PDB file of C-alpha atoms in Angstrom:
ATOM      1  CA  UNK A 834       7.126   2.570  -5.355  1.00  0.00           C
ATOM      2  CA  UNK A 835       9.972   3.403  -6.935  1.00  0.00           C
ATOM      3  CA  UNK A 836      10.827   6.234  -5.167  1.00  0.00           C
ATOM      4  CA  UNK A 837       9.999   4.059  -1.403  1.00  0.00           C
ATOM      5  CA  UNK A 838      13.043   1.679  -2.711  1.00  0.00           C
ATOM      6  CA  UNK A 839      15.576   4.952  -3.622  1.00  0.00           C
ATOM      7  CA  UNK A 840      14.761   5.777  -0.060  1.00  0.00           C
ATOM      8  CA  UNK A 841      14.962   2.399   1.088  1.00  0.00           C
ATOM      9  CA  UNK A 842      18.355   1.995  -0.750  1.00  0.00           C
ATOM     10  CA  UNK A 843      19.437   5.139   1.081  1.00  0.00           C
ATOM     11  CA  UNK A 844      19.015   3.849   4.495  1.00  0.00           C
ATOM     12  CA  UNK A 845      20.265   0.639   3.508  1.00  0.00           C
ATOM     13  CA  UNK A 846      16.696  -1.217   4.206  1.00  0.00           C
ATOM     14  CA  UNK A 847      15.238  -3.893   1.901  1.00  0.00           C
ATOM     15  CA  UNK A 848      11.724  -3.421   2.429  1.00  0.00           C
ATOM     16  CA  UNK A 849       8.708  -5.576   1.633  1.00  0.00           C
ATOM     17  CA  UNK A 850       5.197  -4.443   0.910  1.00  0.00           C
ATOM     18  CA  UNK A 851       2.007  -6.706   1.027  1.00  0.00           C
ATOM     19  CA  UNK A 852      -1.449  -6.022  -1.278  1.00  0.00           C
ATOM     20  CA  UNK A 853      -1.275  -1.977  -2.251  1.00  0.00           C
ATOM     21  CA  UNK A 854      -3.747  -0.678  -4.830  1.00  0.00           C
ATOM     22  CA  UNK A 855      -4.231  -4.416  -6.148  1.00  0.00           C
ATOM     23  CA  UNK A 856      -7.253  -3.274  -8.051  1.00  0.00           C
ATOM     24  CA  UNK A 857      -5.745  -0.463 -10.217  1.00  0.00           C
ATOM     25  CA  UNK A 858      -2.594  -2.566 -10.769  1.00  0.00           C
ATOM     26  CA  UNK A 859      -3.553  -5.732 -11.264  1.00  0.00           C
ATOM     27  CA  UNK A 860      -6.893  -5.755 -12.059  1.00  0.00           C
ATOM     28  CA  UNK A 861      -7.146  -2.258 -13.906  1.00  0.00           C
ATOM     29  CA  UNK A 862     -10.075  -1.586 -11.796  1.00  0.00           C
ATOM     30  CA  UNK A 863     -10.084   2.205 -12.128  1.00  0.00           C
ATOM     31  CA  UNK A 864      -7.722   4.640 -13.106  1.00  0.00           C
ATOM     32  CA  UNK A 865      -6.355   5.649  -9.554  1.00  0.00           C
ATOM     33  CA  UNK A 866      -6.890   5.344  -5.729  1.00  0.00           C
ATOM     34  CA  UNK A 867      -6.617   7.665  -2.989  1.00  0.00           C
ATOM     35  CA  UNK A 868      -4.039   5.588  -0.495  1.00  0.00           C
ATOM     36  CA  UNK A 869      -2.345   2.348  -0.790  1.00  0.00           C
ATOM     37  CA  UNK A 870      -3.325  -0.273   2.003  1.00  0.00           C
ATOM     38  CA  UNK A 871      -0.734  -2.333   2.673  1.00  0.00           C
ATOM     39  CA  UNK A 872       1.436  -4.577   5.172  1.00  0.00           C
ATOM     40  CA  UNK A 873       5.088  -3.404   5.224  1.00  0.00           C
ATOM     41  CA  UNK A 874       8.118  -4.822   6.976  1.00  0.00           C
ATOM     42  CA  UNK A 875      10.453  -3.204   8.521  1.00  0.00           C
ATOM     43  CA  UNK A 876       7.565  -1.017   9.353  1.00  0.00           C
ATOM     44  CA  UNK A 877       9.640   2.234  11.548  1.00  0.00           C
ATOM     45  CA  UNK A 878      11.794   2.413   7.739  1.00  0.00           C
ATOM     46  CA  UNK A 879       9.218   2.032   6.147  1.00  0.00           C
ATOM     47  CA  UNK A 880       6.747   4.697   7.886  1.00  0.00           C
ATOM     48  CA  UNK A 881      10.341   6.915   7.684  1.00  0.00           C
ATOM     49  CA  UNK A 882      10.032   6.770   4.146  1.00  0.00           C
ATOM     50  CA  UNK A 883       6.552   7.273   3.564  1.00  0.00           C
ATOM     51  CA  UNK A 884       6.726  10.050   5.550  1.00  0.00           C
ATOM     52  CA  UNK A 885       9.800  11.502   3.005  1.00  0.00           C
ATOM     53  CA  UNK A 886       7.235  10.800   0.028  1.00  0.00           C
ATOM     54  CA  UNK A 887       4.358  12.427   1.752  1.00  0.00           C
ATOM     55  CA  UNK A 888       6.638  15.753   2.208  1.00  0.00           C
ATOM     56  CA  UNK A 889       8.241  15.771  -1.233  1.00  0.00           C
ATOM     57  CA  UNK A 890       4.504  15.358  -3.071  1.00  0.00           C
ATOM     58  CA  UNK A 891       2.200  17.333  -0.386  1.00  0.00           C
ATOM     59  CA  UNK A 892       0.613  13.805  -0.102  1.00  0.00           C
ATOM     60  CA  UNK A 893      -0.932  12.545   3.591  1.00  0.00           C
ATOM     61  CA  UNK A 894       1.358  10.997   5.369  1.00  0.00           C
ATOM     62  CA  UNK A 895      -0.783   7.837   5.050  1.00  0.00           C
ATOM     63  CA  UNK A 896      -0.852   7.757   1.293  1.00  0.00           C
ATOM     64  CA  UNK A 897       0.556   4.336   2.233  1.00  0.00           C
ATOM     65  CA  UNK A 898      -0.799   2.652   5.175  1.00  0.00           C
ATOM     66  CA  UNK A 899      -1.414   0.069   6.974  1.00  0.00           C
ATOM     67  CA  UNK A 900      -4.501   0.274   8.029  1.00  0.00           C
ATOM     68  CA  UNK A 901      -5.437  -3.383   5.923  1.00  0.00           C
ATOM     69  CA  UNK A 902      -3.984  -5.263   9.181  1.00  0.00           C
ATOM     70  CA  UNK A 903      -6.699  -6.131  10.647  1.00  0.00           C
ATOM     71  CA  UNK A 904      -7.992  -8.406   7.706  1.00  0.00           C
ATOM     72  CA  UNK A 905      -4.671 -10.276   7.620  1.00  0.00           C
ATOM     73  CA  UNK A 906      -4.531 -13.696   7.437  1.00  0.00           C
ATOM     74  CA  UNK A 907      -2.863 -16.686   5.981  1.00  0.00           C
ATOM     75  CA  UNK A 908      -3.179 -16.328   2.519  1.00  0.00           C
ATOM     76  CA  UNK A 909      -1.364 -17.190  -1.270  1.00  0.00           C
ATOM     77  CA  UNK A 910       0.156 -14.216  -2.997  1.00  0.00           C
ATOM     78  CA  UNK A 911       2.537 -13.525  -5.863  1.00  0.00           C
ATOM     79  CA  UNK A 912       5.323 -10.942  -6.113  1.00  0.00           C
ATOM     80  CA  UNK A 913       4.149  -8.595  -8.452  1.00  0.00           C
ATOM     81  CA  UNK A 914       7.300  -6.610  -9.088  1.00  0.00           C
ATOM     82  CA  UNK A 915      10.619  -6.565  -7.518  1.00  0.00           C
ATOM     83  CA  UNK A 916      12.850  -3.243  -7.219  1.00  0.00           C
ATOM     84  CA  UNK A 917      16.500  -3.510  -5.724  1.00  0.00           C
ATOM     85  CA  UNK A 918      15.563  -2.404  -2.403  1.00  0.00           C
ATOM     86  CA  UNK A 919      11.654  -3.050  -2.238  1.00  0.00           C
ATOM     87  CA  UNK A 920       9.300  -5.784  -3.582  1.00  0.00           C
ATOM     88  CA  UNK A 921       5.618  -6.138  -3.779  1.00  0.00           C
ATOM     89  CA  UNK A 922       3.559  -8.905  -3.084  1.00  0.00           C
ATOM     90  CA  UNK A 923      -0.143  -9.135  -4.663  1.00  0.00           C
ATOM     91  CA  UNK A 924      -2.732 -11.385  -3.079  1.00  0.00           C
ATOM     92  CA  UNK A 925      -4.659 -13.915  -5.102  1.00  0.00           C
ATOM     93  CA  UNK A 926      -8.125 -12.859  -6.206  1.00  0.00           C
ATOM     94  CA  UNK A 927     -10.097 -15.509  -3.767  1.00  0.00           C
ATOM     95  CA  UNK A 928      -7.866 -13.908  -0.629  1.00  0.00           C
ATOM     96  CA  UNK A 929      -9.150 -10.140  -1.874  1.00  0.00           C
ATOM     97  CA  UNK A 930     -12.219 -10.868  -2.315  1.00  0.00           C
ATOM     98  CA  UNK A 931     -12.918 -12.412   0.854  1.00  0.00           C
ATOM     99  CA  UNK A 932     -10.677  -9.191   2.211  1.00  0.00           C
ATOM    100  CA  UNK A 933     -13.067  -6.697   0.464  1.00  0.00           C
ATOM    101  CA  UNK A 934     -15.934  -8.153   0.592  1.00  0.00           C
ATOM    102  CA  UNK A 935     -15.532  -8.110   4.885  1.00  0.00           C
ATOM    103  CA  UNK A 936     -14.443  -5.227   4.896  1.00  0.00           C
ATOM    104  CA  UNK A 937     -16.692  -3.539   2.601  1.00  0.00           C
ATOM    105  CA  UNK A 938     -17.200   0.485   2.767  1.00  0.00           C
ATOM    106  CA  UNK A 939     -20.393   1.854   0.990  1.00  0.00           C
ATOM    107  CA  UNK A 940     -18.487   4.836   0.352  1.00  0.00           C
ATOM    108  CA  UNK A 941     -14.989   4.105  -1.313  1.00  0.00           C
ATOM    109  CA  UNK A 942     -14.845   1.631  -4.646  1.00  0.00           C
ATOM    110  CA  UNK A 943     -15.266  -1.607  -2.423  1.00  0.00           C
ATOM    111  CA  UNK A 944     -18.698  -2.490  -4.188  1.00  0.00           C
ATOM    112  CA  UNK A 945     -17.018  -2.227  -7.980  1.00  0.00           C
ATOM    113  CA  UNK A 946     -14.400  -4.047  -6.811  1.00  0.00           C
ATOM    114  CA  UNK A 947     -15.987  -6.569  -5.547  1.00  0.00           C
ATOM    115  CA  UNK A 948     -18.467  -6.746  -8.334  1.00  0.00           C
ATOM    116  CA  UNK A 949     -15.018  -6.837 -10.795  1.00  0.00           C
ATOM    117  CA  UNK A 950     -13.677  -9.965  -8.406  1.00  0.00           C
ATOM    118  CA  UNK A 951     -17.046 -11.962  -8.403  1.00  0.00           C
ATOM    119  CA  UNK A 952     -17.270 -11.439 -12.487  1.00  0.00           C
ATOM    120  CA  UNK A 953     -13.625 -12.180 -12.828  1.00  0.00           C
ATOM    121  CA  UNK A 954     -13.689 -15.335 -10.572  1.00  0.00           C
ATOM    122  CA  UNK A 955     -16.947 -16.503 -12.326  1.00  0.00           C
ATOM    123  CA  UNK A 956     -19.217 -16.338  -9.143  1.00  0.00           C
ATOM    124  CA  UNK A 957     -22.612 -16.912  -9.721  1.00  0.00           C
ATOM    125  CA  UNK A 958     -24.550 -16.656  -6.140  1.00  0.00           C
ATOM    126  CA  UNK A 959     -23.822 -15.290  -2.338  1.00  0.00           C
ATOM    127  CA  UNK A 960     -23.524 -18.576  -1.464  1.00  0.00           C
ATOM    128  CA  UNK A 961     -20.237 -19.152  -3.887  1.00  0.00           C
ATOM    129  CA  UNK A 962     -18.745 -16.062  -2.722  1.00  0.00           C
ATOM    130  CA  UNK A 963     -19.854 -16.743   0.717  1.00  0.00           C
ATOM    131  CA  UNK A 964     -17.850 -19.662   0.800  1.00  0.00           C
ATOM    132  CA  UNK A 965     -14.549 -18.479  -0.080  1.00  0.00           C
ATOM    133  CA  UNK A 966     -15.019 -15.713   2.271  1.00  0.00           C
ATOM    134  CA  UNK A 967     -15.710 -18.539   4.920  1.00  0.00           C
ATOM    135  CA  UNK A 968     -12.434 -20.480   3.589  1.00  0.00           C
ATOM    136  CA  UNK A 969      -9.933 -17.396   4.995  1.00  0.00           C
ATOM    137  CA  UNK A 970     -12.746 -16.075   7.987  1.00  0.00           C
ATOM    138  CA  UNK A 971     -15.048 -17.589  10.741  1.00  0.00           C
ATOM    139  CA  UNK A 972     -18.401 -16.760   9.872  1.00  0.00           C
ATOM    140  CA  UNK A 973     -18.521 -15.244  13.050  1.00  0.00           C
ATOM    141  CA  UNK A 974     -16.739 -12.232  11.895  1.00  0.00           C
ATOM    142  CA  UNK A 975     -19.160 -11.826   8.701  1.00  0.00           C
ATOM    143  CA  UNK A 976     -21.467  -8.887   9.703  1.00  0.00           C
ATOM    144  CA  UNK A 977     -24.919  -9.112   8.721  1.00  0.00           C
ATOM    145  CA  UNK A 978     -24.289  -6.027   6.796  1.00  0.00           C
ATOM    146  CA  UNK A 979     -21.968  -7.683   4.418  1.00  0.00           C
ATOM    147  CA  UNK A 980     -24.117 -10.566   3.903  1.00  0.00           C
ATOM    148  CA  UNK A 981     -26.750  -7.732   2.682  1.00  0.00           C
ATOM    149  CA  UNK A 982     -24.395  -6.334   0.231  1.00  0.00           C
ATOM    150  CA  UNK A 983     -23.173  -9.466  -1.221  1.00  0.00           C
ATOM    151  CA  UNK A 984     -26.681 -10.361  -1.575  1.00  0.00           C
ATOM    152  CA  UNK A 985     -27.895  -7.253  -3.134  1.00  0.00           C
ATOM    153  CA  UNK A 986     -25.183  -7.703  -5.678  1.00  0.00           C
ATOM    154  CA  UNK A 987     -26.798 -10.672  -6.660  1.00  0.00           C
ATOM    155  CA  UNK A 988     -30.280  -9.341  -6.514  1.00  0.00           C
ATOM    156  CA  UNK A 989     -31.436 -10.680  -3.497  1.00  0.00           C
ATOM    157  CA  UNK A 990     -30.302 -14.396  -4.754  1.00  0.00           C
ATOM    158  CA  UNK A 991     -29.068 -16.128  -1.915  1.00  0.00           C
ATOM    159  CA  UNK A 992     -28.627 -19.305  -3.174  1.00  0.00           C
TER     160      UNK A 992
END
């Protein structure tokens, strides 16, 4: 991140990014991740930059992305750190949960981190989680397949 603001500051863009490896950061979830989601603004600077990163590390060019988007809504966040060009914004722990748990992937670290969010919030059935998920998305959009994990993290308890 510190090296997206240098090229930020170069260009003369103050750049804002949204979520970004929230569960290493914040949460000390795991060690590392693979890519940052995250929203950015401007988004043509900041893709620019990325892109400068990417090069200079022999990352992807998506190390940062934006794929996240389509789980955006309205939600409460906190700025985690703020660099003279760039600052990061962290969603609260209800908002990523009901993020992750819709848009769960059985093969990244969605299930841990969802399991760390549910322990850390003190959740104690589907139906709890459930509900905040339902607070930030219309039930319509909750697959059956997610209702399946939840509930399997649970043990089958769907109360």
């Amino acid at each position: 991140m510190t090296e997206l603001d240098e090229e930020l500051r170069k260009t003369g863009v103050r750049g804002e990014v949204y979520g970004g490896a929230v569960m290493c950061l914040v949460f000390d979830a795991r060690p590392a991740t693979k890519d940052v989601d995250a929203i950015f603004r401007p988004v043509t600077d900041i893709r620019s930059a990325i892109k400068t990163i990417a090069e200079r590390h022999g990352l992807p060019d998506d190390w940062l992305n934006d794929g996240v988007k389509g789980y955006l809504v309205e939600h409460k966040q906190r700025v985690l750190f703020e660099l003279p060009n760039l600052v990061v914004f962290v969603p609260e722990p209800d908002y990523l949960l009901a993020m992750k748990t819709l848009s769960a992937r059985v093969d990244t670290f969605d299930q841990a981190d969802v399991r760390l969010l549910i322990d850390k919030m003190d959740l104690r059935s589907p139906a709890e989680v459930f509900a905040i998920v339902e607070g930030y998305y219309p039930r319509h959009q909750i697959k059956p397949a997610t209702q399946y994990f939840i509930e399997e993290l649970f043990g089958n308890d769907k109360t």
